[in-house]
XYZ file of C-alpha atoms in Angstrom:
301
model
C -4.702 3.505 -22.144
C -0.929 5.177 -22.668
C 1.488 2.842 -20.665
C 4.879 4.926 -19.526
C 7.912 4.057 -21.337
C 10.304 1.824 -18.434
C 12.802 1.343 -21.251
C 14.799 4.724 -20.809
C 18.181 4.720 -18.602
C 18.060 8.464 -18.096
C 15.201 8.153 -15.420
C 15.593 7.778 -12.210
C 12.939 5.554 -10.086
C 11.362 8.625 -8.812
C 11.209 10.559 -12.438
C 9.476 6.933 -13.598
C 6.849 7.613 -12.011
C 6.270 11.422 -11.263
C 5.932 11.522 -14.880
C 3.860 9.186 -15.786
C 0.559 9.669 -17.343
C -2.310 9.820 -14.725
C -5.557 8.173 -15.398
C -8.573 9.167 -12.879
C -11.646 6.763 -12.900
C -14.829 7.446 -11.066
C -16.039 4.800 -9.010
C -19.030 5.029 -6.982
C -18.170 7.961 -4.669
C -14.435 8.388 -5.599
C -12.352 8.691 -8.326
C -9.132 6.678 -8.571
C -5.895 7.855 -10.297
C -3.879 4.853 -11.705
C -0.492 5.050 -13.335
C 0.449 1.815 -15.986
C 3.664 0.750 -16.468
C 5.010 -1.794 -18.681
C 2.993 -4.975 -20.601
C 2.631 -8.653 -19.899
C 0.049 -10.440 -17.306
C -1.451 -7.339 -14.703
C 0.126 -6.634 -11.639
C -1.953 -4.362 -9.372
C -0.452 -2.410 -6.770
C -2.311 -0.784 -3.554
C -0.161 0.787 -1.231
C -0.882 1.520 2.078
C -1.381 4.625 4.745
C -0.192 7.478 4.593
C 1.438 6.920 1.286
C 0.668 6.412 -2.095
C 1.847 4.462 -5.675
C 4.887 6.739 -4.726
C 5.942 3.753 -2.531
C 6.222 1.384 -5.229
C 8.928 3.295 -7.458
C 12.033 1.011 -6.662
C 10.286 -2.598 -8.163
C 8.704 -0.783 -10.996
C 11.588 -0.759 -13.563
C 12.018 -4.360 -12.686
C 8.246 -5.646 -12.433
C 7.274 -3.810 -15.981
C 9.769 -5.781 -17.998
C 6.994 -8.697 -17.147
C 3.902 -7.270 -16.185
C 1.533 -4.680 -16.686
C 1.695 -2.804 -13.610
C -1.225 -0.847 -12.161
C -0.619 1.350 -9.642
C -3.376 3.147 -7.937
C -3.642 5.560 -5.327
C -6.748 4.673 -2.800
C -9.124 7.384 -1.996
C -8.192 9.686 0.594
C -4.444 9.703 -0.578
C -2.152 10.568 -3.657
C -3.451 11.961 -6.789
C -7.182 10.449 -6.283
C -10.172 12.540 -5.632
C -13.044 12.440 -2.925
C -15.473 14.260 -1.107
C -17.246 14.329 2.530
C -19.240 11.924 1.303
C -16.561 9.361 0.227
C -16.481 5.930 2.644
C -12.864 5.389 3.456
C -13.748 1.862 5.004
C -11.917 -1.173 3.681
C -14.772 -2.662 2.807
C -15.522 0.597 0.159
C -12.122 0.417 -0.895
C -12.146 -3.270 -1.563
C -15.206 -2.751 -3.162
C -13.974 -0.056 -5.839
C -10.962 -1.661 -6.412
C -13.052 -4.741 -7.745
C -15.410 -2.025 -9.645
C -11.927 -0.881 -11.119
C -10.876 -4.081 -12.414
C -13.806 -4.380 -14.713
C -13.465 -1.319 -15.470
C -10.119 -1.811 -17.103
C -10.852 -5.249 -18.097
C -8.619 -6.860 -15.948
C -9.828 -10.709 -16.285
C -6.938 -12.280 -14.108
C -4.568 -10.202 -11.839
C -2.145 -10.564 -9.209
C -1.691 -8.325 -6.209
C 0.751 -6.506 -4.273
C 0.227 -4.704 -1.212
C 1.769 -3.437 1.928
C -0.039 -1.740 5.055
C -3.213 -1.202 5.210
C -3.500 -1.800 1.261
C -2.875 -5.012 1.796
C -6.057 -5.912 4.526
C -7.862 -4.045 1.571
C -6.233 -6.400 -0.644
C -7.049 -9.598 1.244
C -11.077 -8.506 0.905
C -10.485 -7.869 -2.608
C -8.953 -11.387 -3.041
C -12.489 -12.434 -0.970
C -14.623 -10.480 -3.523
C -13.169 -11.906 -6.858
C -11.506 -15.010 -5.654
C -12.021 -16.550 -9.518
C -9.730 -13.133 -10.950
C -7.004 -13.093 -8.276
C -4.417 -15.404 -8.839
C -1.899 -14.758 -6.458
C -1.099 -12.102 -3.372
C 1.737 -10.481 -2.235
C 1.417 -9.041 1.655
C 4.045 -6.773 2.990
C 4.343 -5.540 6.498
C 0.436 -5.233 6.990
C -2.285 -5.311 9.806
C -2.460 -8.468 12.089
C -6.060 -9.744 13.835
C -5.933 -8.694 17.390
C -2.932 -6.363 17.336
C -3.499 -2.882 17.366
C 0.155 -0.835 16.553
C 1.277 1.771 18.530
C -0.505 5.199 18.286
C -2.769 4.638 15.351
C -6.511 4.324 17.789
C -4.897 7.059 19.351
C -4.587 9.272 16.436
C -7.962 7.664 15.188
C -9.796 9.484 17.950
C -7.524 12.859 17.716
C -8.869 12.895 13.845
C -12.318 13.446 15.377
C -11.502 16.219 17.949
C -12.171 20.322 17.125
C -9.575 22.027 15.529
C -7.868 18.405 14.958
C -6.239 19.346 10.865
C -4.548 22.596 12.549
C -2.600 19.840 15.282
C -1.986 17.235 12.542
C 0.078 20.091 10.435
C 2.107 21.037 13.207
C 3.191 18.005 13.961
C 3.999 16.613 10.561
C 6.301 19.834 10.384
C 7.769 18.978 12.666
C 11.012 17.218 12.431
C 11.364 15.298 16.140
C 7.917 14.094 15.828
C 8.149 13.155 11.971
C 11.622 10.849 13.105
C 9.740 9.933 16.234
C 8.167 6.197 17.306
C 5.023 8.236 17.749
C 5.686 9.233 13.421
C 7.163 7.988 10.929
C 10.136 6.637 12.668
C 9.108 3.056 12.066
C 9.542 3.655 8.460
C 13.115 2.803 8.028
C 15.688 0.445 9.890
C 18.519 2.443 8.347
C 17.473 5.655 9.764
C 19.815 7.902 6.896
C 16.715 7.400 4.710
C 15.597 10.296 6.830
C 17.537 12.691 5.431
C 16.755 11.775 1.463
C 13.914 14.382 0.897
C 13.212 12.023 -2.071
C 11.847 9.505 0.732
C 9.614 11.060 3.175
C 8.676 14.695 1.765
C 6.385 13.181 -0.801
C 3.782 11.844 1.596
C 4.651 14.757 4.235
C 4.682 18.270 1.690
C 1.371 17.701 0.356
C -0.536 17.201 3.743
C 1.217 20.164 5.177
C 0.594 22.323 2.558
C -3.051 21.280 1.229
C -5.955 21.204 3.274
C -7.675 18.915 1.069
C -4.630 16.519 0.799
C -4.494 16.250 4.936
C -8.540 16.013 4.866
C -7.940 12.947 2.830
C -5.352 11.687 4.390
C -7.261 12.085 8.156
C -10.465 10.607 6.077
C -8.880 7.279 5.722
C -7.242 7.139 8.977
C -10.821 7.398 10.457
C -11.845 4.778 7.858
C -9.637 2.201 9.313
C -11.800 -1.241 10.128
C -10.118 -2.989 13.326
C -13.646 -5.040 13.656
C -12.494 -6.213 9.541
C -8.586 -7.083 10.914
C -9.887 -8.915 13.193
C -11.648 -11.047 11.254
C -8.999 -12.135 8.948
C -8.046 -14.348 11.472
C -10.978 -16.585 10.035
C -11.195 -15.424 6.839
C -7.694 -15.809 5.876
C -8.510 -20.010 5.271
C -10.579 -18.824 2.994
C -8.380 -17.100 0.699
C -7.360 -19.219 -2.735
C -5.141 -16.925 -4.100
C -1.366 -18.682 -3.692
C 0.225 -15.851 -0.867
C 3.415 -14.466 -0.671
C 4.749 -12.464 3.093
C 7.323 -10.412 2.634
C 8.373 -8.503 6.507
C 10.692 -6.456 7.298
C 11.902 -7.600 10.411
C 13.028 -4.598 11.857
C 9.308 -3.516 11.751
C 7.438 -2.970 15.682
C 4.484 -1.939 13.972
C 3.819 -4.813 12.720
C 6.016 -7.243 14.663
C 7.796 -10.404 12.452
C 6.982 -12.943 14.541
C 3.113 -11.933 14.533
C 3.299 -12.287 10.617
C 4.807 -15.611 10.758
C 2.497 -16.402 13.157
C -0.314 -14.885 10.766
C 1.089 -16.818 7.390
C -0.014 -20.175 9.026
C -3.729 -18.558 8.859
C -3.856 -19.513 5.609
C -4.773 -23.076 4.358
C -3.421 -22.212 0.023
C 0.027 -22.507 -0.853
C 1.842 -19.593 1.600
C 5.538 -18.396 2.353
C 6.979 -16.214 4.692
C 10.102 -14.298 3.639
C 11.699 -12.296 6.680
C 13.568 -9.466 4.717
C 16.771 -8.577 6.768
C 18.271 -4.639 7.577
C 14.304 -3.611 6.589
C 11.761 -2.435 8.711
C 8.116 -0.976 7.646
C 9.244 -0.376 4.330
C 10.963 -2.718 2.714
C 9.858 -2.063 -0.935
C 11.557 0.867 -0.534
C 14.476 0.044 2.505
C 15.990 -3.181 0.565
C 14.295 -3.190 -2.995
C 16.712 -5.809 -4.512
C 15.830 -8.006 -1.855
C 12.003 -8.138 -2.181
C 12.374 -8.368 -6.078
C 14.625 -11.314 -5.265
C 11.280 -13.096 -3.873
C 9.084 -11.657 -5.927
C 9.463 -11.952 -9.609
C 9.866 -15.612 -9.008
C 6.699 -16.050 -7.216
C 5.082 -13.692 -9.776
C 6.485 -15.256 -13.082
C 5.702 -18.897 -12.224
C 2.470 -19.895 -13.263
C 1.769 -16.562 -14.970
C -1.753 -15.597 -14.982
């Protein structure tokens, strides 16, 4: 599989990985697009909603000096492909992910993950618990918190003429900055006004029906009953864990993921990242890869 070259200067984060080869396997009723980066133990990387591998840009320069970095985009979002058919639980995505692995050959693996990628991660870390060495969680889902607006928006995704509302708002540049958008994203809020942040996850759901049918496809797909049991099943995780939280985040409050980390009974640490808030992989890079490559390099798998 063609790995893209992190070695020249002359790109920029973004230009990394726009350009980068994409490979598209089918997997039960989806097909997943991953991008590889670099060589050395593999490092997958799911993002979470409404993004895509997009998200991970900043670490990847960094990350693929070390590692073989896989970066897929889940069903329903990015460059995959699906079809009315596709199941855009996290239980299906967990399960293709782990389908994926083997296809690749990816014997040992560590994970990072942020959103709702990383609840998919944690049942992926379930499935292959003898393949998934260790587990990085950023700013994710919490059992028995439910953030603002997302059941709300759940149950607009089901409504008549709901893709024609979706578009309108996502044009729209109050909503888009707005608590009730993506206005959670970023603690410095000039981040806004970098089209290089936000108008790759906005342009293609405005502009392609099938991109916002995705994206609305795995918004509906989203398991509270499966967050909610984390709260039991995180003990059994045996995977060394890593939190990294923005602590500007109220989507996913800080002090509910420190409360969270002490779910687990393996080796765990909690890392508030300052000036950050639902992004931090992409708010304060540097400071997450300060964390991050050390947990990742010691002990390499």
């Amino acid at each position: 599989m063609p790995v893209a070259d992190v070695g020249d200067n002359e790109h920029t984060p973004e230009s990394l990985f726009v350009e980068a080869e994409i490979h598209k396997h089918k997997i039960d009723d989806a097909t997943i697009a991953v991008r590889v980066f670099g060589n050395g133990p593999a490092l997958v990387f799911i993002h979470g909603y409404p993004v895509y591998g997009y998200t991970w840009r900043k670490l990847l320069p960094a990350l693929a000096k070390e590692f073989r970095c896989y970066v897929v985009d889940l069903p329903g979002l990015g460059d995959s492909d699906w079809t009315s058919d596709t199941d855009f639980t996290f239980t299906a995505q967990a399960r293709r992910l782990s389908k994926l692995a083997a296809s690749l050959n990816i014997e040992k693996y560590s994970l990072i993950a942020h959103n709702t990628g990383a609840t998919i991660a944690r049942l992926l870390t379930l499935m292959q618990p003898e393949r998934v060495k260790k587990l990085v969680i950023i700013n994710t889902e919490l059992p028995n918190h439910r953030p603002p607006w997302i059941e709300f928006y759940q149950l607009s995704a089901r409504l008549p003429f709901h893709q024609a509302v979706f578009r309108i708002l996502l044009k729209n540049k109050w909503f888009v900055r707005s608590s009730m958008g993506f206005g959670q994203f970023y603690s410095d809020k000039k981040l806004f006004d970098d089209r290089k942040n936000l108008n790759p996850y906005l342009e293609p759901a405005i502009t392609s029906s099938r991109r916002l049918n995705g994206m609305l496809g795995y918004l509906r797909g989203i398991d509270w009953d499966v967050v909610d049991k984390m709260k039991v099943e995180h003990k059994n995780i045996r995977a060394d864990v890593l939190l990294l939280w923005g602590e500007d985040d109220k989507t996913f409050p800080v002090h509910l993921g420190e409360e969270m980390a002490r779910q687990f009974s393996t080796n765990c640490r909690f890392v508030r990242i300052s000036s950050a808030s639902l992004m931090p992989q992409e708010e304060r890079p540097d400071k997450v890869l300060e964390h991050l490559v050390p947990f990742l390099s010691l002990s390499e798998v």
